[in-house]
């Protein structure tokens, strides 16, 4: 006789003893039943006309599991931290930004010893001058091989050198800067911390060692001289070095030679040469490198032929072919006045002028 759990006819031949089949281990708990997509109608529901034996249950609305929610929160926190650190320390350093140093400048007029040499064309003058082998324009400002420093990469050094070259081109070669009609090309490359000083030099130029506009850029008195040849001769070099972990410094030493003639003169008028030697020191912090801007901190300029009797703070007033320097020199300087630079004037060596 079979047991209480066995079929009336007994256990089928070959079946497991006691009715323990392979499905005995499956447990149909409440969660399994709730998850079923089909649900059998109750006896009362099946008595209703046209009621189906089974019906499809609406899908369960599942929310995020606790583990998934924790993972999402962790991702959001990590992402927010990365954004904050990128804004607070964009280059992964905690160095404090150094204050921008004002530009210190010296502009020295070079007075000719006699009449300024002239010729009918610029090529003749250049061929007989020390600038005969100089390159033309930006070609005379080559970039040196860039090497990384202890705290600045190769690309950062290249950026600094390129920015300085751009500054030299905009401040020494742009026609609209040379003829005094524009200053914006030069201004656009300066660190914002120097813009007030630059603007004061534009609005109220003075030879005080801080606000001579000719310390920032090269520009000629438009009522006196204009370019006779757009091919400006240039020669010089650039060097870059790290001064501290937060500062990269570039020094530029270039000589620019311009062919000039009197403003409004006919094409056949005599041409003369004008030379400007610019020794400049630029500094860069990491913001400057990122924004392609610079701090010009030292400007030492020698320019001639000029008359020492004329103020060169706003414009350079070139002496042209056949002219001689006016008698006199710069006004006296009070050595006890701390806000006044010592006035200087030099003599233009005969060897610096073309032999025509």
mmCIF file of C-alpha atoms in Angstrom:
data_model
loop_
_atom_site.group_PDB
_atom_site.id
_atom_site.type_symbol
_atom_site.label_atom_id
_atom_site.label_comp_id
_atom_site.label_asym_id
_atom_site.label_seq_id
_atom_site.Cartn_x
_atom_site.Cartn_y
_atom_site.Cartn_z
ATOM 1 C CA UNK A 1 0.000 0.000 0.000
ATOM 2 C CA UNK A 2 1.353 3.375 -0.903
ATOM 3 C CA UNK A 3 2.315 6.101 1.457
ATOM 4 C CA UNK A 4 0.297 9.249 2.021
ATOM 5 C CA UNK A 5 2.189 11.147 -0.619
ATOM 6 C CA UNK A 6 2.066 8.392 -3.246
ATOM 7 C CA UNK A 7 -0.436 8.065 -6.098
ATOM 8 C CA UNK A 8 -3.332 5.624 -5.507
ATOM 9 C CA UNK A 9 -1.973 3.295 -8.118
ATOM 10 C CA UNK A 10 1.401 3.331 -6.444
ATOM 11 C CA UNK A 11 4.668 4.735 -7.603
ATOM 12 C CA UNK A 12 5.079 4.566 -11.387
ATOM 13 C CA UNK A 13 7.587 2.010 -12.572
ATOM 14 C CA UNK A 14 11.013 3.606 -12.874
ATOM 15 C CA UNK A 15 9.909 6.710 -10.929
ATOM 16 C CA UNK A 16 11.609 7.891 -7.758
ATOM 17 C CA UNK A 17 10.593 6.263 -4.518
ATOM 18 C CA UNK A 18 8.292 8.297 -2.283
ATOM 19 C CA UNK A 19 7.324 10.710 -5.093
ATOM 20 C CA UNK A 20 10.502 12.715 -4.733
ATOM 21 C CA UNK A 21 10.943 13.769 -8.352
ATOM 22 C CA UNK A 22 13.405 16.239 -9.859
ATOM 23 C CA UNK A 23 11.116 19.224 -9.221
ATOM 24 C CA UNK A 24 10.888 18.589 -5.460
ATOM 25 C CA UNK A 25 13.803 21.052 -4.903
ATOM 26 C CA UNK A 26 12.037 23.934 -6.693
ATOM 27 C CA UNK A 27 10.458 26.307 -4.176
ATOM 28 C CA UNK A 28 7.629 28.476 -5.479
ATOM 29 C CA UNK A 29 7.899 31.235 -2.877
ATOM 30 C CA UNK A 30 5.865 34.436 -2.814
ATOM 31 C CA UNK A 31 8.398 36.485 -4.790
ATOM 32 C CA UNK A 32 8.403 33.853 -7.544
ATOM 33 C CA UNK A 33 4.603 33.899 -7.735
ATOM 34 C CA UNK A 34 4.492 37.718 -7.785
ATOM 35 C CA UNK A 35 6.985 37.787 -10.648
ATOM 36 C CA UNK A 36 4.868 35.491 -12.870
ATOM 37 C CA UNK A 37 3.682 37.249 -16.025
ATOM 38 C CA UNK A 38 0.506 35.082 -16.255
ATOM 39 C CA UNK A 39 -2.067 34.721 -13.466
ATOM 40 C CA UNK A 40 -4.878 32.148 -13.281
ATOM 41 C CA UNK A 41 -8.322 33.651 -12.831
ATOM 42 C CA UNK A 42 -10.214 32.748 -9.693
ATOM 43 C CA UNK A 43 -13.217 30.375 -9.775
ATOM 44 C CA UNK A 44 -15.586 33.339 -9.415
ATOM 45 C CA UNK A 45 -13.886 35.150 -12.312
ATOM 46 C CA UNK A 46 -14.067 32.033 -14.524
ATOM 47 C CA UNK A 47 -17.838 31.825 -13.915
ATOM 48 C CA UNK A 48 -18.238 35.188 -15.577
ATOM 49 C CA UNK A 49 -19.091 34.942 -19.265
ATOM 50 C CA UNK A 50 -16.153 35.256 -21.644
ATOM 51 C CA UNK A 51 -13.659 35.488 -18.806
ATOM 52 C CA UNK A 52 -10.327 33.924 -19.865
ATOM 53 C CA UNK A 53 -8.819 31.179 -17.769
ATOM 54 C CA UNK A 54 -5.638 33.180 -17.342
ATOM 55 C CA UNK A 55 -4.742 36.852 -17.706
ATOM 56 C CA UNK A 56 -1.495 38.734 -18.245
ATOM 57 C CA UNK A 57 -0.309 40.666 -15.241
ATOM 58 C CA UNK A 58 1.051 44.192 -15.652
ATOM 59 C CA UNK A 59 4.858 44.348 -15.353
ATOM 60 C CA UNK A 60 6.209 45.122 -11.934
ATOM 61 C CA UNK A 61 7.623 48.592 -11.401
ATOM 62 C CA UNK A 62 11.126 47.934 -10.250
ATOM 63 C CA UNK A 63 13.228 50.656 -8.694
ATOM 64 C CA UNK A 64 17.019 50.800 -8.416
ATOM 65 C CA UNK A 65 18.458 48.207 -6.140
ATOM 66 C CA UNK A 66 20.379 49.459 -3.163
ATOM 67 C CA UNK A 67 23.701 48.385 -4.682
ATOM 68 C CA UNK A 68 22.951 50.189 -7.947
ATOM 69 C CA UNK A 69 21.902 53.331 -6.086
ATOM 70 C CA UNK A 70 25.124 53.327 -4.046
ATOM 71 C CA UNK A 71 27.171 52.891 -7.257
ATOM 72 C CA UNK A 72 25.435 55.838 -8.937
ATOM 73 C CA UNK A 73 26.061 58.055 -5.895
ATOM 74 C CA UNK A 74 29.747 57.091 -5.836
ATOM 75 C CA UNK A 75 30.125 57.883 -9.540
ATOM 76 C CA UNK A 76 28.485 61.293 -9.089
ATOM 77 C CA UNK A 77 30.723 62.118 -6.108
ATOM 78 C CA UNK A 78 33.860 61.109 -8.028
ATOM 79 C CA UNK A 79 32.809 63.115 -11.076
ATOM 80 C CA UNK A 80 32.070 66.196 -8.969
ATOM 81 C CA UNK A 81 35.412 65.905 -7.194
ATOM 82 C CA UNK A 82 37.245 65.689 -10.524
ATOM 83 C CA UNK A 83 35.492 68.818 -11.794
ATOM 84 C CA UNK A 84 36.282 70.739 -8.611
ATOM 85 C CA UNK A 85 39.949 69.760 -8.661
ATOM 86 C CA UNK A 86 40.210 70.640 -12.329
ATOM 87 C CA UNK A 87 38.844 74.135 -11.679
ATOM 88 C CA UNK A 88 40.742 74.697 -8.459
ATOM 89 C CA UNK A 89 44.070 73.278 -9.701
ATOM 90 C CA UNK A 90 43.925 73.014 -13.489
ATOM 91 C CA UNK A 91 47.532 71.852 -13.730
ATOM 92 C CA UNK A 92 47.672 69.608 -10.713
ATOM 93 C CA UNK A 93 49.692 72.016 -8.574
ATOM 94 C CA UNK A 94 48.924 73.940 -5.426
ATOM 95 C CA UNK A 95 51.252 76.847 -6.202
ATOM 96 C CA UNK A 96 49.905 80.294 -5.398
ATOM 97 C CA UNK A 97 49.741 82.684 -8.305
ATOM 98 C CA UNK A 98 52.502 85.277 -8.192
ATOM 99 C CA UNK A 99 51.507 88.947 -8.513
ATOM 100 C CA UNK A 100 52.211 90.449 -11.926
ATOM 101 C CA UNK A 101 55.325 92.603 -11.912
ATOM 102 C CA UNK A 102 55.077 96.009 -13.655
ATOM 103 C CA UNK A 103 57.240 96.612 -16.700
ATOM 104 C CA UNK A 104 60.555 98.378 -16.097
ATOM 105 C CA UNK A 105 61.810 100.082 -19.252
ATOM 106 C CA UNK A 106 64.686 102.128 -20.595
ATOM 107 C CA UNK A 107 64.553 103.855 -23.992
ATOM 108 C CA UNK A 108 67.875 105.271 -25.181
ATOM 109 C CA UNK A 109 67.959 107.570 -28.241
ATOM 110 C CA UNK A 110 71.087 107.214 -30.379
ATOM 111 C CA UNK A 111 72.209 110.498 -31.895
ATOM 112 C CA UNK A 112 74.154 110.520 -35.210
ATOM 113 C CA UNK A 113 77.550 112.162 -35.348
ATOM 114 C CA UNK A 114 76.817 113.837 -38.678
ATOM 115 C CA UNK A 115 74.218 113.928 -41.425
ATOM 116 C CA UNK A 116 72.120 110.766 -41.821
ATOM 117 C CA UNK A 117 73.177 108.764 -44.938
ATOM 118 C CA UNK A 118 70.561 108.330 -47.646
ATOM 119 C CA UNK A 119 70.061 106.640 -51.023
ATOM 120 C CA UNK A 120 67.486 106.455 -53.768
ATOM 121 C CA UNK A 121 66.330 102.966 -52.781
ATOM 122 C CA UNK A 122 66.248 100.783 -49.690
ATOM 123 C CA UNK A 123 68.059 97.813 -51.258
ATOM 124 C CA UNK A 124 71.197 99.892 -51.794
ATOM 125 C CA UNK A 125 71.187 101.000 -48.152
ATOM 126 C CA UNK A 126 70.624 97.508 -46.796
ATOM 127 C CA UNK A 127 73.363 96.065 -49.005
ATOM 128 C CA UNK A 128 75.894 98.548 -47.584
ATOM 129 C CA UNK A 129 74.840 98.253 -43.936
ATOM 130 C CA UNK A 130 75.439 95.751 -41.107
ATOM 131 C CA UNK A 131 71.919 94.435 -41.845
ATOM 132 C CA UNK A 132 72.938 93.112 -45.279
ATOM 133 C CA UNK A 133 72.694 89.475 -44.125
ATOM 134 C CA UNK A 134 69.660 89.884 -41.879
ATOM 135 C CA UNK A 135 66.474 87.929 -42.556
ATOM 136 C CA UNK A 136 63.267 89.666 -43.587
ATOM 137 C CA UNK A 137 60.406 90.046 -41.108
ATOM 138 C CA UNK A 138 59.408 87.138 -38.873
ATOM 139 C CA UNK A 139 62.038 84.916 -40.532
ATOM 140 C CA UNK A 140 64.583 86.811 -38.451
ATOM 141 C CA UNK A 141 62.931 85.559 -35.239
ATOM 142 C CA UNK A 142 63.516 81.794 -35.375
ATOM 143 C CA UNK A 143 62.400 79.560 -32.530
ATOM 144 C CA UNK A 144 65.213 77.676 -30.807
ATOM 145 C CA UNK A 145 65.014 73.977 -30.055
ATOM 146 C CA UNK A 146 62.685 73.675 -27.077
ATOM 147 C CA UNK A 147 63.609 71.475 -24.127
ATOM 148 C CA UNK A 148 61.525 70.754 -21.062
ATOM 149 C CA UNK A 149 62.564 72.112 -17.675
ATOM 150 C CA UNK A 150 62.130 70.626 -14.225
ATOM 151 C CA UNK A 151 58.529 71.827 -13.944
ATOM 152 C CA UNK A 152 57.529 72.749 -17.530
ATOM 153 C CA UNK A 153 57.012 70.379 -20.442
ATOM 154 C CA UNK A 154 58.349 70.695 -23.980
ATOM 155 C CA UNK A 155 54.969 71.908 -25.199
ATOM 156 C CA UNK A 156 54.785 74.597 -22.502
ATOM 157 C CA UNK A 157 58.248 75.886 -23.424
ATOM 158 C CA UNK A 158 57.237 75.966 -27.097
ATOM 159 C CA UNK A 159 54.087 77.890 -26.167
ATOM 160 C CA UNK A 160 56.150 80.491 -24.301
ATOM 161 C CA UNK A 161 58.617 80.925 -27.178
ATOM 162 C CA UNK A 162 55.806 81.151 -29.738
ATOM 163 C CA UNK A 163 53.966 83.765 -27.672
ATOM 164 C CA UNK A 164 57.104 85.901 -27.425
ATOM 165 C CA UNK A 165 57.655 85.638 -31.166
ATOM 166 C CA UNK A 166 54.052 86.728 -31.732
ATOM 167 C CA UNK A 167 54.610 89.674 -29.410
ATOM 168 C CA UNK A 168 57.755 90.749 -31.275
ATOM 169 C CA UNK A 169 56.008 90.495 -34.629
ATOM 170 C CA UNK A 170 52.957 92.442 -33.462
ATOM 171 C CA UNK A 171 54.944 95.122 -31.642
ATOM 172 C CA UNK A 172 57.826 95.570 -34.112
ATOM 173 C CA UNK A 173 56.610 94.525 -37.574
ATOM 174 C CA UNK A 174 52.889 95.228 -37.902
ATOM 175 C CA UNK A 175 52.453 98.258 -40.234
ATOM 176 C CA UNK A 176 49.432 99.537 -38.289
ATOM 177 C CA UNK A 177 51.520 99.543 -35.093
ATOM 178 C CA UNK A 178 54.547 101.178 -36.721
ATOM 179 C CA UNK A 179 52.480 104.042 -38.145
ATOM 180 C CA UNK A 180 50.868 104.696 -34.731
ATOM 181 C CA UNK A 181 47.322 103.893 -35.845
ATOM 182 C CA UNK A 182 46.897 100.793 -33.620
ATOM 183 C CA UNK A 183 48.076 99.391 -30.280
ATOM 184 C CA UNK A 184 45.549 96.567 -29.883
ATOM 185 C CA UNK A 185 47.594 93.825 -31.591
ATOM 186 C CA UNK A 186 50.274 94.266 -28.926
ATOM 187 C CA UNK A 187 47.884 94.794 -26.026
ATOM 188 C CA UNK A 188 46.008 91.566 -26.791
ATOM 189 C CA UNK A 189 49.008 89.434 -25.797
ATOM 190 C CA UNK A 190 49.619 91.021 -22.388
ATOM 191 C CA UNK A 191 48.672 89.499 -19.039
ATOM 192 C CA UNK A 192 45.583 91.296 -17.648
ATOM 193 C CA UNK A 193 47.668 92.408 -14.664
ATOM 194 C CA UNK A 194 49.689 94.702 -16.960
ATOM 195 C CA UNK A 195 46.851 96.224 -18.966
ATOM 196 C CA UNK A 196 46.394 99.237 -16.671
ATOM 197 C CA UNK A 197 50.066 100.115 -16.993
ATOM 198 C CA UNK A 198 49.926 99.665 -20.758
ATOM 199 C CA UNK A 199 46.799 101.822 -21.066
ATOM 200 C CA UNK A 200 48.403 104.578 -18.982
ATOM 201 C CA UNK A 201 51.385 104.442 -21.330
ATOM 202 C CA UNK A 202 49.031 104.924 -24.271
ATOM 203 C CA UNK A 203 46.968 107.715 -22.704
ATOM 204 C CA UNK A 204 49.741 109.559 -20.839
ATOM 205 C CA UNK A 205 53.165 108.461 -22.139
ATOM 206 C CA UNK A 206 56.086 109.729 -20.103
ATOM 207 C CA UNK A 207 59.783 108.894 -19.747
ATOM 208 C CA UNK A 208 59.563 107.754 -16.126
ATOM 209 C CA UNK A 209 60.829 104.215 -16.615
ATOM 210 C CA UNK A 210 57.262 102.848 -16.389
ATOM 211 C CA UNK A 211 55.052 104.563 -18.959
ATOM 212 C CA UNK A 212 56.975 105.144 -22.184
ATOM 213 C CA UNK A 213 54.845 103.622 -24.915
ATOM 214 C CA UNK A 214 57.984 103.038 -26.968
ATOM 215 C CA UNK A 215 59.094 100.631 -24.241
ATOM 216 C CA UNK A 216 56.158 98.394 -25.165
ATOM 217 C CA UNK A 217 56.288 98.664 -28.954
ATOM 218 C CA UNK A 218 57.931 100.381 -31.934
ATOM 219 C CA UNK A 219 56.082 103.251 -33.526
ATOM 220 C CA UNK A 220 57.157 106.253 -35.543
ATOM 221 C CA UNK A 221 55.908 109.817 -35.555
ATOM 222 C CA UNK A 222 53.376 109.568 -38.432
ATOM 223 C CA UNK A 223 53.855 113.245 -39.301
ATOM 224 C CA UNK A 224 57.569 112.722 -39.882
ATOM 225 C CA UNK A 225 58.367 109.296 -41.307
ATOM 226 C CA UNK A 226 56.804 106.278 -43.019
ATOM 227 C CA UNK A 227 58.051 102.911 -44.256
ATOM 228 C CA UNK A 228 59.803 103.088 -47.603
ATOM 229 C CA UNK A 229 60.135 99.300 -47.816
ATOM 230 C CA UNK A 230 57.868 96.745 -46.096
ATOM 231 C CA UNK A 231 60.785 94.281 -45.906
ATOM 232 C CA UNK A 232 62.058 94.998 -42.395
ATOM 233 C CA UNK A 233 65.405 93.348 -41.637
ATOM 234 C CA UNK A 234 65.623 91.393 -38.367
ATOM 235 C CA UNK A 235 68.219 89.387 -36.479
ATOM 236 C CA UNK A 236 68.285 88.047 -32.932
ATOM 237 C CA UNK A 237 67.665 85.125 -30.625
ATOM 238 C CA UNK A 238 65.324 83.751 -27.971
ATOM 239 C CA UNK A 239 66.190 81.771 -24.865
ATOM 240 C CA UNK A 240 63.902 80.114 -22.309
ATOM 241 C CA UNK A 241 64.638 79.108 -18.718
ATOM 242 C CA UNK A 242 62.739 78.190 -15.562
ATOM 243 C CA UNK A 243 63.219 80.705 -12.753
ATOM 244 C CA UNK A 244 61.116 78.851 -10.163
ATOM 245 C CA UNK A 245 58.597 75.980 -10.187
ATOM 246 C CA UNK A 246 55.784 78.387 -11.124
ATOM 247 C CA UNK A 247 57.557 80.690 -13.594
ATOM 248 C CA UNK A 248 59.034 80.325 -17.051
ATOM 249 C CA UNK A 249 61.164 83.191 -18.391
ATOM 250 C CA UNK A 250 62.026 84.029 -22.010
ATOM 251 C CA UNK A 251 64.631 86.607 -23.005
ATOM 252 C CA UNK A 252 64.609 88.177 -26.465
ATOM 253 C CA UNK A 253 67.445 90.171 -28.015
ATOM 254 C CA UNK A 254 66.690 91.423 -31.540
ATOM 255 C CA UNK A 255 67.766 94.197 -33.861
ATOM 256 C CA UNK A 256 65.214 95.630 -36.304
ATOM 257 C CA UNK A 257 66.269 97.789 -39.258
ATOM 258 C CA UNK A 258 63.644 99.898 -41.061
ATOM 259 C CA UNK A 259 63.890 101.791 -44.346
ATOM 260 C CA UNK A 260 62.140 105.169 -43.914
ATOM 261 C CA UNK A 261 61.334 108.231 -45.971
ATOM 262 C CA UNK A 262 59.540 111.492 -45.163
ATOM 263 C CA UNK A 263 55.789 111.146 -44.728
ATOM 264 C CA UNK A 264 53.991 111.847 -47.993
ATOM 265 C CA UNK A 265 57.241 112.112 -49.987
ATOM 266 C CA UNK A 266 57.218 110.926 -53.618
ATOM 267 C CA UNK A 267 58.619 107.528 -54.488
ATOM 268 C CA UNK A 268 61.905 109.020 -55.658
ATOM 269 C CA UNK A 269 62.675 110.686 -52.324
ATOM 270 C CA UNK A 270 65.821 109.617 -50.537
ATOM 271 C CA UNK A 271 65.543 106.710 -48.130
ATOM 272 C CA UNK A 272 67.403 106.263 -44.844
ATOM 273 C CA UNK A 273 67.745 103.426 -42.362
ATOM 274 C CA UNK A 274 66.536 103.397 -38.766
ATOM 275 C CA UNK A 275 67.713 100.799 -36.249
ATOM 276 C CA UNK A 276 66.014 99.585 -33.068
ATOM 277 C CA UNK A 277 67.687 97.156 -30.655
ATOM 278 C CA UNK A 278 65.161 95.561 -28.276
ATOM 279 C CA UNK A 279 66.292 93.477 -25.290
ATOM 280 C CA UNK A 280 63.140 92.182 -23.615
ATOM 281 C CA UNK A 281 62.404 89.822 -20.733
ATOM 282 C CA UNK A 282 59.088 87.981 -20.582
ATOM 283 C CA UNK A 283 57.595 85.878 -17.795
ATOM 284 C CA UNK A 284 54.907 83.223 -17.891
ATOM 285 C CA UNK A 285 52.881 81.529 -15.198
ATOM 286 C CA UNK A 286 50.693 78.560 -16.081
ATOM 287 C CA UNK A 287 47.644 80.738 -16.718
ATOM 288 C CA UNK A 288 49.661 82.802 -19.191
ATOM 289 C CA UNK A 289 50.720 79.656 -21.028
ATOM 290 C CA UNK A 290 47.164 78.369 -21.144
ATOM 291 C CA UNK A 291 45.757 81.685 -22.427
ATOM 292 C CA UNK A 292 48.619 82.493 -24.846
ATOM 293 C CA UNK A 293 49.537 85.728 -23.083
ATOM 294 C CA UNK A 294 52.669 87.073 -21.415
ATOM 295 C CA UNK A 295 54.142 89.461 -18.866
ATOM 296 C CA UNK A 296 56.728 91.859 -20.267
ATOM 297 C CA UNK A 297 58.849 92.726 -17.221
ATOM 298 C CA UNK A 298 62.021 94.337 -18.647
ATOM 299 C CA UNK A 299 62.411 96.414 -21.810
ATOM 300 C CA UNK A 300 65.757 97.901 -22.802
ATOM 301 C CA UNK A 301 65.587 99.781 -26.114
ATOM 302 C CA UNK A 302 68.224 101.601 -28.162
ATOM 303 C CA UNK A 303 66.995 103.436 -31.264
ATOM 304 C CA UNK A 304 68.514 105.794 -33.819
ATOM 305 C CA UNK A 305 69.250 107.996 -35.528
ATOM 306 C CA UNK A 306 67.303 110.213 -33.118
ATOM 307 C CA UNK A 307 67.829 113.624 -31.610
ATOM 308 C CA UNK A 308 68.384 113.521 -27.863
ATOM 309 C CA UNK A 309 66.499 116.802 -27.581
ATOM 310 C CA UNK A 310 63.185 115.165 -28.539
ATOM 311 C CA UNK A 311 60.941 113.136 -26.270
ATOM 312 C CA UNK A 312 60.788 109.498 -27.381
ATOM 313 C CA UNK A 313 58.201 108.315 -24.835
ATOM 314 C CA UNK A 314 55.184 108.465 -27.165
ATOM 315 C CA UNK A 315 56.743 108.124 -30.627
ATOM 316 C CA UNK A 316 60.159 107.663 -32.147
ATOM 317 C CA UNK A 317 60.992 110.784 -34.190
ATOM 318 C CA UNK A 318 63.527 109.507 -36.741
ATOM 319 C CA UNK A 319 66.164 111.715 -38.304
ATOM 320 C CA UNK A 320 65.939 111.096 -42.035
ATOM 321 C CA UNK A 321 68.372 111.286 -44.952
ATOM 322 C CA UNK A 322 70.534 114.425 -44.794
ATOM 323 C CA UNK A 323 69.307 115.538 -41.364
ATOM 324 C CA UNK A 324 71.484 116.123 -38.313
ATOM 325 C CA UNK A 325 70.715 115.937 -34.607
ATOM 326 C CA UNK A 326 69.463 119.034 -32.865
ATOM 327 C CA UNK A 327 71.650 120.626 -30.232
ATOM 328 C CA UNK A 328 70.824 119.915 -26.609
ATOM 329 C CA UNK A 329 69.807 116.830 -24.773
ATOM 330 C CA UNK A 330 67.209 115.470 -22.404
ATOM 331 C CA UNK A 331 66.023 117.549 -19.492
ATOM 332 C CA UNK A 332 67.887 117.170 -16.235
ATOM 333 C CA UNK A 333 66.898 114.313 -13.952
ATOM 334 C CA UNK A 334 66.591 114.550 -10.192
ATOM 335 C CA UNK A 335 68.464 111.517 -8.754
ATOM 336 C CA UNK A 336 66.625 111.960 -5.444
ATOM 337 C CA UNK A 337 63.192 111.545 -7.055
ATOM 338 C CA UNK A 338 62.287 107.872 -6.756
ATOM 339 C CA UNK A 339 59.548 108.076 -9.409
ATOM 340 C CA UNK A 340 61.817 109.418 -12.139
ATOM 341 C CA UNK A 341 64.247 107.425 -14.271
ATOM 342 C CA UNK A 342 67.615 108.820 -15.229
ATOM 343 C CA UNK A 343 67.475 110.313 -18.725
ATOM 344 C CA UNK A 344 69.921 108.701 -21.104
ATOM 345 C CA UNK A 345 71.158 109.410 -24.613
ATOM 346 C CA UNK A 346 73.827 107.678 -26.649
ATOM 347 C CA UNK A 347 75.808 108.294 -29.805
ATOM 348 C CA UNK A 348 75.105 106.254 -32.919
ATOM 349 C CA UNK A 349 78.413 104.770 -34.034
ATOM 350 C CA UNK A 350 79.470 105.460 -37.597
ATOM 351 C CA UNK A 351 79.917 101.728 -38.142
ATOM 352 C CA UNK A 352 76.192 101.231 -37.533
ATOM 353 C CA UNK A 353 75.234 103.391 -40.507
ATOM 354 C CA UNK A 354 75.273 102.365 -44.180
ATOM 355 C CA UNK A 355 78.347 103.274 -46.220
ATOM 356 C CA UNK A 356 76.943 104.885 -49.362
#
